Every structure is written in C-alpha cells, then in structure tokens.
Amino acid sequence: MSQRVIVLGGGTGGTLVANRLRRIFDAEELEILVVDQDDRHVYQPGLLFVPFGLSHTDDIVRPRSQQLSHDIGFVEAAVDGVDIQANSVNLVDGRTLDYDVLVVASGAVLLPEETQGLTGPGWMERVFTFYSPEGAAALEGALAKFDGGRLVVNVVDMPIKCPVAPLEFYFLADWYFRERGIRDRVSLTYVTPLDAAFTKPIASRQLGGMREEKDIELVTEFNTGEVDGEGGRLVAYDGREVPFDLGVVVPLHGGAEYIGRSPGLGDALNFVPTDEHTLQSRTAPNIFVIGDAANVPASKAGSVTHFEGETVVANIRHFLADEPLVDNFDGHANCFIETGFGKALLIDFNYDTEPLPGHFPGRVGLPLLKESRLNHLGKLMLQWFYWHSLLPGRDIPGMGSAMPTAGKPRELIRK
Amino acid sequence: MSTATIADTPVELNDEGFFVNPEQWTESMADELARREGIDELTSAHWTVIRFMRSEYFDKGTGPTVRVLGKSSGISVKELYQLFPKGPAKVAARIAGIPKPRGCI
C-alpha cells in the first residue's frame, strides 16, 4: 500500500527533500505532497544585494511549484495546525491531510511587531529590514536618497537567519557610500545583543579587524527594547540609547505560527525541538525537521539546510523501512561573507569545529577566512547552483554534507 | 575554573562565574550569589525566575534566553531587566547555579 509524506513548506529544505525522496521512491510506493501558503520561492541570499541595487526582487523569486519534480503534489494552502496524535495536518480551508511521515520545513518568520515601536511611525520610511523582499526593495530607495548621517544596523535578538548577513550589510554599505563619494559624511554603527560582532573567536578576530579598518563602530550587549522610528533612536532594556537617521533592523525571528497551534510540536518560540544528529523531532518519531524550523544549535542558513538534506532523506527511508536511523549530521555550515569591492570571505564550520583558516574543500581550493575575488565569484555562482543543483537535490561539485577537514590546520579540528 | 566558597560550601565556578555542576547549588546559596551580582535582596519575583531557570535547565539541558524567559516565566522582559538590570539571562543563571544559557553564546 502506498504511504504518504507531507512536507510543510516549499522553501529550500522542503523542496530539496521532496525532490530527493522522489528520486528514491516511485509514485506508487510513496505519495509526496508539499504544502505552502503561497507560490513564491525567494532565493534569500539575494536579499542582501537588493538594497544596494546589485540585484532586484524579480531576479530572486520563482514559483515554488516549478522547483518540484513531476509526481510531487503541491498544495497551496495555509496550515491551521498539526495533530501529532492523529498524524494529520489541518488546513485553514477546512481540509485535513493524513500522513505517514511529516517533514517540517516551514523555516523562520519575521516578528517585527514583537518589538515595541518597530512597526510604528517611521517603519518603512526611516526604519527598514532587508530580510523581506518588500523591505529590501524599500531600503534601496531610502539608501539612494541618503546623503549623510548615522546609519545603524541592529539585530534585535538571536536566533536570526544567516547570522553573517548583518555584517555583510555593513561591509557593503561601506563600499556603497565610498563608491558614491560620501563615505566621510556617513557614520556606520553595528548594534548587537552579542558580546562581539561575531561569536566564534578565530573568525571574530579576523572580522573585527576588517570592521575597524572600514571604520564601522560597534555597540555590544545591546538588548533592543524599543525602536523609535519617529525620534530616530534604539532604546535598550537597560536604558542605553543609540540615535540613527536611517535604521536597518533585523527583527525577532520565530517558527511558523501554525506550530504554536499544534500541541506538542514546538517550543516557546515555535521552533521544533529536534535531535541535532538524526534531525528527528524529539516529540514524534514520524516527524523530521529540516532547515530554520529546527531548534538545533547550527546557523539558520541555506547551506546548513542543504547539508541536512542527506540525513533527513536517509532517515525517512529508514523510518519507513522500520530500520534504525543514522545520526550523522554534524552541523556543517558554509558561508560566503561579502566584504565589498568585489571580494568575499569564506567560512566553513560545524557543531564542534569553529571557522578556521586554510582552504576549502581541500589543500587546494577557495581560501578560508581570507578576502578574495574568487570567493565573491563563488557567492555569485551560488545562485545558479541553488536553482539548478541544490533544489533539485543534486550534489554541488566539491560540496559534501560533512565538513571537510583536509585544508584546515589539523590541531584545531575538534571531533 | 576555580573553587569558590558560597554559604560555607565549596563550589566549582568557571571563568565567567557560572556553576560547573548545577547539582552543587542549594537554595541557601542564592542570597550570597545575588549580592555578588549587586542585588541586595531577592524578592519573590526573583525567586520565580530562579526556579524557572533551574527547571528549564534540568528539562532542556540549557537555561532559557531572555526572550524565552519573557514568554514563558510569566514575567515580562521589561520587568526582568528591572529585577536583573545587568542582563536577566546571565545574571539569573549565575544566581540559579546553572551554566551560561546557550542562546547567549
């Protein structure tokens, strides 16, 4: 008898899991349904470039349904909730879908309304986020008109998608204003709840040095309690204030809302408690989690989602065959960090080993933790690979799921 | 790592002042730990947070972040900062005798 896998979310993780499963199982063996509330798949790494006129939202959005191979069903509907006892998904339109295995791939959502004042007066006029297509496009207009003053980049709280994106934003802002010849009239400040711009020690030293060279100020351990768009101030819970003329805020993130309406599925922030090595839900054995929706201690990033795919698909197959699961996901992340002027830096790390210098993927390859033009080209090429290799569920040349160790200082690798 | 004497009992603290072994903590240590953080008197609201921190730690393996505290402890983030002005998650974790919450890393 045919079994059914339901995938909630047609983004990076949901799409690549569905496509990989389809290659393993015939349609008679396994029915695969992908559910999403809309048919717009955003290439999220592209959002960073939109405010600087280097990309446009039209170039980074494609239909979700067209990224799925044939014989995968696409249901365009919002989810009301999951009944983990009944193994069913209730849709807002009243339909109920039963599953044998559920894949939660609904990512993280932005919660700007949870910060006092953030969506009040000044929102999308003087205070923006580049984490949504609408915000990134609006910020492009505001940056073009900005000809001097205080630009502040603020992360309200962790976790956020792509923790390096705010750093890339200020590096690109530095480049953008220099190109326009007005850098001396702009002050750039990064305001973070963390105790440094980046938290892993070796990468932090490298990135901190670059930030200082580019004359970007840093305010740490700042827990934003209020964003006053009208008055142009960030106000911390401890009373500190940072003034701005243009605010670029990364809002609070949470898991999808339906998770909060699904008893037993999520945590207080609507992320799904997940085993960090098998990627199985901690509360229901027939639920697997991929990407930003999981509460695993890895970065919320497309590369992590990509590397998780292999483990999730293997474990769905094992689960359906009543076999033991594999626990081989190592938290691997691989991120290009744009630093402006046509250069980028590459970091590669996992749960145990912090980003190290060296080369990727082996002794010969892209330089790690070092600015280069090659890395910038790598970042640009990623968009092509994303649509043509990563989403269809093929491997990207030179990119295994486990973190490679060959090009790194052996004494610093932890296992 | 170092050994400190809290309420006449030796305990292991790490370099940042967090307990290495949460089992070494007893309620009688809280007042002294609070004074080390500049809090003269622990109110019942402080205790609500301390007990919540410990139960979350033993339940989930890590103490909650400020945001999770604000959502789940029944005390708003604003009040949490009034109770623990130097940062609720870290300070309350030190007083509650649990390791640094993972979200603060």
Coordinates of C-alpha atoms in Angstrom, one line a residue:
Chain A
M1 CA 0.0 0.0 0.0
S2 CA 1.2 3.5 -0.8
Q3 CA 2.4 5.7 2.0
R4 CA 2.3 9.4 2.2
V5 CA 4.9 12.0 3.2
I6 CA 3.7 15.6 3.7
V7 CA 6.2 18.3 3.6
L8 CA 5.2 21.6 5.2
G9 CA 7.0 24.4 3.4
G10 CA 8.2 24.7 -0.2
G11 CA 11.4 26.6 0.5
T12 CA 14.9 25.4 0.4
G13 CA 14.6 22.4 2.7
G14 CA 11.1 21.3 1.7
T15 CA 11.9 21.4 -2.0
L16 CA 15.2 19.6 -1.8
V17 CA 13.8 16.9 0.5
A18 CA 10.8 16.3 -1.7
N19 CA 12.9 16.1 -4.9
R20 CA 15.4 13.7 -3.3
L21 CA 12.6 11.5 -2.0
R22 CA 11.0 11.4 -5.4
R23 CA 14.2 10.0 -6.9
I24 CA 14.4 7.2 -4.3
F25 CA 10.7 6.2 -4.3
D26 CA 8.3 5.5 -7.2
A27 CA 5.0 7.3 -7.1
E28 CA 3.2 4.0 -6.4
E29 CA 5.3 3.4 -3.3
L30 CA 5.2 6.9 -1.9
E31 CA 2.9 9.9 -2.3
I32 CA 4.7 13.2 -1.7
L33 CA 2.8 16.4 -1.0
V34 CA 4.3 19.8 -0.4
V35 CA 2.1 22.4 1.3
D36 CA 2.8 26.1 1.3
Q37 CA 0.7 29.2 1.8
D38 CA 2.0 30.9 -1.4
D39 CA 3.8 30.0 -4.6
R40 CA 6.7 32.4 -4.3
H41 CA 10.1 30.9 -3.6
V42 CA 12.6 33.5 -2.7
Y43 CA 16.4 33.0 -3.1
Q44 CA 17.0 34.5 0.3
P45 CA 20.8 35.1 0.0
G46 CA 19.9 37.5 -2.9
L47 CA 18.1 39.9 -0.5
L48 CA 21.4 41.3 0.8
F49 CA 22.2 42.7 -2.6
V50 CA 18.8 44.3 -3.3
P51 CA 19.3 47.5 -1.2
F52 CA 22.5 48.3 -3.0
G53 CA 20.9 48.0 -6.5
L54 CA 23.1 44.9 -7.2
S55 CA 20.0 42.6 -7.5
H56 CA 16.3 43.1 -7.9
T57 CA 13.5 41.2 -6.2
D58 CA 12.2 40.0 -9.6
D59 CA 15.5 38.2 -10.1
I60 CA 15.4 36.2 -6.9
V61 CA 11.7 35.0 -6.8
R62 CA 10.4 32.0 -8.8
P63 CA 7.3 29.8 -8.4
R64 CA 7.7 27.2 -5.7
S65 CA 5.6 24.6 -7.7
Q66 CA 8.1 24.8 -10.6
Q67 CA 11.0 23.7 -8.4
L68 CA 9.3 20.4 -7.7
S69 CA 9.8 17.4 -9.9
H70 CA 6.7 15.9 -11.5
D71 CA 4.7 13.4 -9.4
I72 CA 5.1 15.7 -6.4
G73 CA 1.8 17.3 -5.3
F74 CA 1.8 21.0 -4.5
V75 CA -1.0 22.2 -2.2
E76 CA -1.2 26.0 -2.0
A77 CA -2.9 26.5 1.4
A78 CA -2.1 27.8 4.8
V79 CA -1.7 25.3 7.7
D80 CA -4.0 25.7 10.7
G81 CA -2.2 23.1 12.8
V82 CA -0.8 19.6 13.0
D83 CA -2.4 16.9 15.1
I84 CA 0.6 14.8 16.1
Q85 CA -1.6 12.2 17.8
A86 CA -3.9 11.7 14.7
N87 CA -0.9 12.1 12.2
S88 CA -2.8 14.7 10.3
V89 CA -2.4 18.3 9.0
N90 CA -5.4 20.6 9.2
L91 CA -5.5 23.3 6.6
V92 CA -7.1 26.7 7.1
D93 CA -9.6 26.0 4.3
G94 CA -11.0 23.1 6.3
R95 CA -9.3 20.2 4.5
T96 CA -7.4 17.5 6.5
L97 CA -4.4 15.6 5.1
D98 CA -3.2 12.4 6.8
Y99 CA 0.5 11.5 6.7
D100 CA 2.7 8.6 7.5
V101 CA 5.8 10.9 7.8
L102 CA 5.7 14.6 8.2
V103 CA 8.6 16.9 7.3
V104 CA 8.5 20.3 9.0
A105 CA 10.3 22.7 6.6
S106 CA 8.4 25.9 7.2
G107 CA 11.5 27.9 8.2
A108 CA 11.6 31.0 10.4
V109 CA 9.3 34.0 10.1
L110 CA 10.0 37.7 11.0
L111 CA 8.2 39.1 14.0
P112 CA 8.8 42.8 13.8
E113 CA 5.6 43.5 15.7
E114 CA 7.1 41.9 18.8
T115 CA 9.5 44.8 19.3
Q116 CA 7.9 47.9 20.7
G117 CA 7.6 50.7 18.2
L118 CA 9.4 48.8 15.3
T119 CA 6.3 48.7 13.1
G120 CA 5.0 52.1 14.3
P121 CA 5.7 55.5 12.9
G122 CA 8.8 55.6 10.7
W123 CA 8.6 51.9 9.7
M124 CA 9.5 51.5 6.0
E125 CA 10.3 55.3 6.0
R126 CA 13.2 55.6 8.3
V127 CA 13.4 52.1 9.7
F128 CA 13.7 49.1 7.4
T129 CA 14.6 45.5 7.2
F130 CA 16.4 43.8 4.3
Y131 CA 15.2 40.4 5.5
S132 CA 12.0 40.6 3.4
P133 CA 11.7 41.3 -0.4
E134 CA 9.4 44.3 0.3
G135 CA 11.8 45.6 3.0
A136 CA 14.9 45.2 0.8
A137 CA 13.3 46.9 -2.1
A138 CA 12.1 49.8 0.0
L139 CA 15.5 50.2 1.6
E140 CA 17.1 50.5 -1.9
G141 CA 15.1 53.7 -2.4
A142 CA 16.0 55.0 1.1
L143 CA 19.7 54.3 0.6
A144 CA 19.7 56.0 -2.8
K145 CA 18.3 59.2 -1.2
F146 CA 20.6 59.0 1.9
D147 CA 23.4 61.5 1.5
G148 CA 24.8 61.7 5.0
G149 CA 24.1 60.9 8.7
R150 CA 24.0 58.0 11.0
L151 CA 23.2 54.6 9.6
V152 CA 22.6 52.0 12.3
V153 CA 22.4 48.2 11.7
N154 CA 20.7 46.4 14.6
V155 CA 20.0 42.8 15.4
V156 CA 17.2 42.7 18.0
D157 CA 17.9 39.2 19.3
M158 CA 19.2 35.8 18.2
P159 CA 18.4 33.4 16.6
I160 CA 18.3 35.0 13.1
K161 CA 18.6 33.6 9.6
C162 CA 22.1 33.9 8.3
P163 CA 23.9 35.5 11.3
V164 CA 26.6 36.9 9.0
A165 CA 24.2 38.9 6.8
P166 CA 24.2 42.0 9.1
L167 CA 28.0 42.0 8.9
E168 CA 27.8 41.7 5.1
F169 CA 25.3 44.5 5.1
Y170 CA 27.6 47.0 6.8
F171 CA 30.6 45.9 4.7
L172 CA 28.6 46.5 1.6
A173 CA 27.2 49.8 3.0
D174 CA 30.8 51.0 3.5
W175 CA 31.6 50.1 -0.1
Y176 CA 28.4 51.7 -1.4
F177 CA 29.0 55.0 0.2
R178 CA 32.6 55.1 -0.9
E179 CA 31.5 54.4 -4.4
R180 CA 29.2 57.4 -4.1
G181 CA 32.0 59.5 -2.7
I182 CA 30.1 60.4 0.5
R183 CA 31.6 57.9 3.0
D184 CA 33.0 60.7 5.1
R185 CA 29.5 62.1 5.6
V186 CA 28.1 58.7 6.8
S187 CA 28.7 57.1 10.2
L188 CA 28.1 53.3 10.3
T189 CA 27.3 51.5 13.6
Y190 CA 26.5 47.9 14.3
V191 CA 24.4 47.3 17.4
T192 CA 24.2 43.7 18.5
P193 CA 22.9 41.8 21.5
L194 CA 26.0 39.6 21.5
D195 CA 29.3 40.5 23.2
A196 CA 31.2 40.8 19.8
A197 CA 30.3 41.3 16.1
F198 CA 30.8 37.6 15.6
T199 CA 30.9 34.9 18.3
K200 CA 33.5 32.3 17.2
P201 CA 36.9 33.5 18.4
I202 CA 39.2 33.0 15.4
A203 CA 36.6 34.4 12.9
S204 CA 35.8 37.2 15.3
R205 CA 39.4 38.4 15.3
Q206 CA 39.5 38.4 11.5
L207 CA 36.1 40.1 11.0
G208 CA 36.7 42.5 13.9
G209 CA 39.9 43.7 12.3
M210 CA 38.2 44.3 9.0
R211 CA 35.3 46.2 10.7
E212 CA 37.8 48.5 12.4
E213 CA 39.7 49.1 9.1
K214 CA 36.4 50.1 7.5
D215 CA 35.6 52.4 10.3
I216 CA 32.4 50.8 11.5
E217 CA 31.5 51.3 15.1
L218 CA 30.3 48.5 17.3
V219 CA 27.9 48.5 20.2
T220 CA 27.6 45.2 22.0
E221 CA 25.3 43.5 24.5
F222 CA 22.5 45.9 23.5
N223 CA 19.1 44.3 24.0
T224 CA 16.7 46.4 22.0
G225 CA 13.5 47.0 23.9
E226 CA 12.1 49.8 21.6
V227 CA 12.7 51.2 18.2
D228 CA 11.6 54.8 18.0
G229 CA 11.3 55.4 14.3
E230 CA 9.9 58.9 14.6
G231 CA 12.6 60.1 17.1
G232 CA 15.4 58.0 15.4
R233 CA 16.5 56.0 18.5
L234 CA 17.1 52.5 19.5
V235 CA 16.4 52.0 23.2
A236 CA 17.8 49.1 25.1
Y237 CA 16.1 47.4 28.1
D238 CA 18.9 48.7 30.3
G239 CA 18.2 52.3 29.3
R240 CA 21.0 52.8 26.8
E241 CA 20.1 54.6 23.5
V242 CA 21.7 54.7 20.0
P243 CA 20.5 57.5 17.7
F244 CA 20.1 57.0 14.0
D245 CA 19.0 58.8 10.8
L246 CA 18.4 55.5 9.0
G247 CA 17.8 52.3 10.9
V248 CA 18.3 48.8 9.4
V249 CA 16.8 46.4 11.8
V250 CA 16.8 42.6 11.7
P251 CA 13.6 41.8 13.6
L252 CA 13.0 38.9 16.0
H253 CA 12.5 35.5 14.4
G254 CA 10.2 32.7 15.3
G255 CA 9.0 29.4 13.8
A256 CA 5.8 29.4 11.7
E257 CA 2.6 30.4 13.5
Y258 CA 0.8 27.1 12.9
I259 CA 3.5 25.4 15.1
G260 CA 2.2 27.3 18.1
R261 CA -1.3 26.0 17.3
S262 CA 0.0 22.4 17.2
P263 CA 0.1 20.9 20.7
G264 CA 3.4 19.1 21.4
L265 CA 5.1 20.2 18.2
G266 CA 7.1 23.3 19.0
D267 CA 8.9 25.3 21.8
A268 CA 8.2 28.7 23.2
L269 CA 9.5 30.4 20.0
N270 CA 7.6 28.0 17.7
F271 CA 10.8 26.2 16.6
V272 CA 10.7 22.4 16.7
P273 CA 12.7 20.5 19.3
T274 CA 14.9 18.3 17.1
D275 CA 17.7 15.8 17.6
E276 CA 20.7 17.6 16.3
H277 CA 22.3 14.5 14.6
T278 CA 19.3 12.5 13.3
L279 CA 17.0 15.5 12.6
Q280 CA 14.0 13.6 14.0
S281 CA 11.5 15.5 16.1
R282 CA 12.0 15.0 19.9
T283 CA 8.3 14.5 20.4
A284 CA 7.1 12.4 17.5
P285 CA 9.1 9.7 15.8
N286 CA 7.4 10.1 12.4
I287 CA 8.2 13.8 12.2
F288 CA 11.5 15.1 10.7
V289 CA 12.7 18.6 10.6
I290 CA 14.9 20.4 8.1
G291 CA 16.3 24.0 8.0
D292 CA 15.4 27.0 10.0
A293 CA 12.3 25.4 11.6
A294 CA 14.5 23.2 13.8
N295 CA 15.9 24.3 17.1
V296 CA 19.3 22.6 16.5
P297 CA 22.4 24.6 17.6
A298 CA 23.5 25.3 14.0
S299 CA 23.3 28.5 12.0
K300 CA 19.9 29.2 10.3
A301 CA 21.3 29.2 6.8
G302 CA 20.7 27.7 3.4
S303 CA 24.0 25.8 3.4
V304 CA 23.0 24.0 6.7
T305 CA 19.6 23.1 5.2
H306 CA 21.3 21.8 2.1
F307 CA 23.7 19.6 4.2
E308 CA 20.9 18.4 6.4
G309 CA 19.0 17.0 3.3
E310 CA 21.1 13.9 3.1
T311 CA 20.5 12.9 6.7
V312 CA 16.7 13.7 6.6
V313 CA 16.1 11.7 3.4
A314 CA 18.1 8.8 4.7
N315 CA 16.2 8.8 7.9
I316 CA 12.8 9.0 6.3
R317 CA 13.8 6.0 4.2
H318 CA 15.0 4.1 7.3
F319 CA 11.9 5.1 9.3
L320 CA 9.5 3.8 6.6
A321 CA 11.5 0.5 6.4
D322 CA 11.5 0.2 10.2
E323 CA 15.3 0.4 10.3
P324 CA 17.5 2.3 12.8
L325 CA 18.2 5.9 12.0
V326 CA 21.6 7.4 11.1
D327 CA 22.9 10.1 13.4
N328 CA 25.5 11.6 11.0
F329 CA 24.5 15.3 10.7
D330 CA 27.5 17.3 12.0
G331 CA 26.1 20.9 11.9
H332 CA 28.1 21.7 8.8
A333 CA 27.7 25.3 7.6
N334 CA 29.5 27.0 4.7
C335 CA 29.0 30.7 4.2
F336 CA 30.4 33.3 1.8
I337 CA 30.7 36.7 3.5
E338 CA 30.6 39.6 1.1
T339 CA 33.0 42.3 2.2
G340 CA 32.6 44.8 -0.6
F341 CA 34.8 45.9 -3.6
G342 CA 34.1 42.6 -5.4
K343 CA 35.6 40.5 -2.6
A344 CA 34.3 37.9 -0.1
L345 CA 35.4 35.7 2.6
L346 CA 34.5 32.1 3.1
I347 CA 33.8 30.3 6.4
D348 CA 33.3 26.6 6.9
F349 CA 32.4 25.0 10.3
N350 CA 30.2 22.6 12.2
Y351 CA 28.9 21.9 15.7
D352 CA 32.3 21.2 17.1
T353 CA 34.9 23.0 14.9
E354 CA 34.8 26.8 14.7
P355 CA 35.5 28.6 11.3
L356 CA 39.3 28.1 10.7
P357 CA 41.8 29.5 8.2
G358 CA 43.1 27.3 5.3
H359 CA 41.4 26.2 2.1
F360 CA 38.1 24.7 1.1
P361 CA 37.3 21.9 0.3
G362 CA 40.9 20.5 0.4
R363 CA 44.5 21.8 0.4
V364 CA 43.8 23.4 -2.9
G365 CA 40.7 25.4 -3.1
L366 CA 38.9 28.6 -2.0
P367 CA 40.8 30.5 0.7
L368 CA 39.1 30.3 4.1
L369 CA 38.7 33.3 6.4
K370 CA 40.5 35.5 3.9
E371 CA 39.2 38.1 1.5
S372 CA 39.4 37.1 -2.2
R373 CA 37.8 37.8 -5.5
L374 CA 37.4 34.1 -6.0
N375 CA 35.1 33.9 -3.0
H376 CA 33.0 36.7 -4.4
L377 CA 32.6 34.8 -7.7
G378 CA 31.7 31.7 -5.6
K379 CA 29.0 33.7 -3.9
L380 CA 27.6 34.9 -7.3
M381 CA 27.7 31.4 -8.8
L382 CA 25.8 30.0 -5.8
Q383 CA 22.6 31.5 -7.2
W384 CA 22.8 29.3 -10.3
F385 CA 23.7 26.2 -8.3
Y386 CA 20.8 27.0 -5.9
W387 CA 18.1 26.7 -8.6
H388 CA 19.8 24.0 -10.8
S389 CA 21.6 21.7 -8.3
L390 CA 20.6 22.3 -4.7
L391 CA 16.8 22.5 -5.0
P392 CA 16.6 19.5 -7.5
G393 CA 18.5 17.6 -4.8
R394 CA 21.7 17.1 -6.7
D395 CA 25.1 17.5 -5.1
I396 CA 27.2 20.6 -5.8
P397 CA 30.6 19.7 -7.1
G398 CA 33.1 19.7 -4.2
M399 CA 30.5 20.1 -1.5
G400 CA 29.9 17.0 0.7
S401 CA 27.4 17.1 3.5
A402 CA 30.0 16.5 6.2
M403 CA 32.5 19.3 7.0
P404 CA 35.8 18.7 5.1
T405 CA 39.0 18.8 7.2
A406 CA 41.8 18.4 4.6
G407 CA 42.5 22.1 4.0
K408 CA 42.4 23.1 7.7
P409 CA 45.0 23.2 10.5
R410 CA 44.8 19.7 11.9
E411 CA 45.4 20.7 15.5
L412 CA 42.4 23.0 15.6
I413 CA 39.9 20.4 14.4
R414 CA 37.7 19.0 17.1
K415 CA 35.8 15.8 16.8
Chain B
M1 CA 37.8 27.2 36.5
S2 CA 38.1 27.9 40.2
T3 CA 36.7 26.9 43.6
A4 CA 34.6 29.5 45.5
T5 CA 33.0 29.2 48.9
I6 CA 29.3 30.1 48.8
A7 CA 27.3 29.7 52.0
D8 CA 30.3 27.9 53.6
T9 CA 30.3 25.3 50.9
P10 CA 33.0 24.9 48.2
V11 CA 31.6 25.0 44.6
E12 CA 33.2 24.9 41.2
L13 CA 32.7 28.1 39.0
N14 CA 34.0 28.7 35.5
D15 CA 35.9 31.8 34.4
E16 CA 32.7 33.7 33.8
G17 CA 31.3 32.8 37.2
F18 CA 28.8 30.2 36.1
F19 CA 28.4 26.9 38.1
V20 CA 30.1 23.9 36.5
N21 CA 28.0 21.4 38.4
P22 CA 24.4 22.7 39.0
E23 CA 23.9 19.9 41.5
Q24 CA 26.3 21.7 43.9
W25 CA 23.8 24.6 44.2
T26 CA 21.4 24.9 47.1
E27 CA 18.7 27.5 47.8
S28 CA 20.7 28.8 50.7
M29 CA 23.4 30.0 48.3
A30 CA 21.1 32.3 46.3
D31 CA 21.3 35.3 48.7
E32 CA 25.1 35.4 48.6
L33 CA 25.3 34.8 44.9
A34 CA 22.8 37.6 44.4
R35 CA 24.9 40.0 46.4
R36 CA 27.9 39.2 44.3
E37 CA 25.8 40.4 41.3
G38 CA 24.8 43.6 43.1
I39 CA 21.3 42.5 44.1
D40 CA 20.8 43.2 47.8
E41 CA 17.6 41.4 48.4
L42 CA 15.9 38.6 46.4
T43 CA 12.1 39.2 46.1
S44 CA 9.5 36.5 45.3
A45 CA 9.7 37.7 41.7
H46 CA 13.4 37.0 41.6
W47 CA 12.7 33.5 43.0
T48 CA 10.1 32.9 40.3
V49 CA 12.8 33.5 37.8
I50 CA 15.5 31.5 39.6
R51 CA 13.2 28.4 39.9
F52 CA 12.1 28.7 36.3
M53 CA 15.7 28.9 35.2
R54 CA 16.6 25.7 37.1
S55 CA 13.6 23.7 35.9
E56 CA 14.2 24.7 32.3
Y57 CA 17.9 23.8 32.6
F58 CA 17.1 20.3 34.0
D59 CA 14.3 19.8 31.5
K60 CA 16.1 21.0 28.3
G61 CA 19.8 21.0 29.0
T62 CA 20.2 24.8 28.7
G63 CA 18.9 27.8 30.6
P64 CA 16.4 30.0 28.7
T65 CA 17.3 33.2 26.9
V66 CA 15.7 36.5 28.0
R67 CA 13.2 36.2 25.2
V68 CA 12.1 32.7 26.2
L69 CA 12.0 33.9 29.9
G70 CA 9.7 36.7 28.9
K71 CA 7.4 34.4 27.0
S72 CA 7.3 31.5 29.5
S73 CA 8.1 32.6 33.1
G74 CA 5.1 34.9 33.5
I75 CA 7.4 37.9 34.0
S76 CA 7.7 40.4 31.1
V77 CA 11.1 41.2 29.6
K78 CA 10.8 44.8 30.9
E79 CA 10.3 43.6 34.5
L80 CA 13.1 41.0 34.0
Y81 CA 15.5 43.9 33.4
Q82 CA 14.2 45.7 36.5
L83 CA 14.9 42.6 38.5
F84 CA 18.3 41.8 36.9
P85 CA 19.5 45.1 35.5
K86 CA 22.8 43.7 34.2
G87 CA 21.1 41.2 32.0
P88 CA 18.5 38.7 33.1
A89 CA 19.6 35.6 31.4
K90 CA 23.3 35.7 32.5
V91 CA 22.8 37.1 36.0
A92 CA 19.8 34.9 36.8
A93 CA 21.8 31.9 35.6
R94 CA 24.7 32.7 37.9
I95 CA 22.4 33.1 40.9
A96 CA 20.4 30.0 39.9
G97 CA 23.6 28.0 39.7
I98 CA 23.3 26.8 36.1
P99 CA 25.7 27.1 33.2
K100 CA 25.6 30.1 30.8
P101 CA 22.4 29.8 28.6
R102 CA 23.4 28.6 25.2
G103 CA 21.5 31.4 23.4
C104 CA 23.9 33.9 25.0
I105 CA 26.9 32.4 23.4

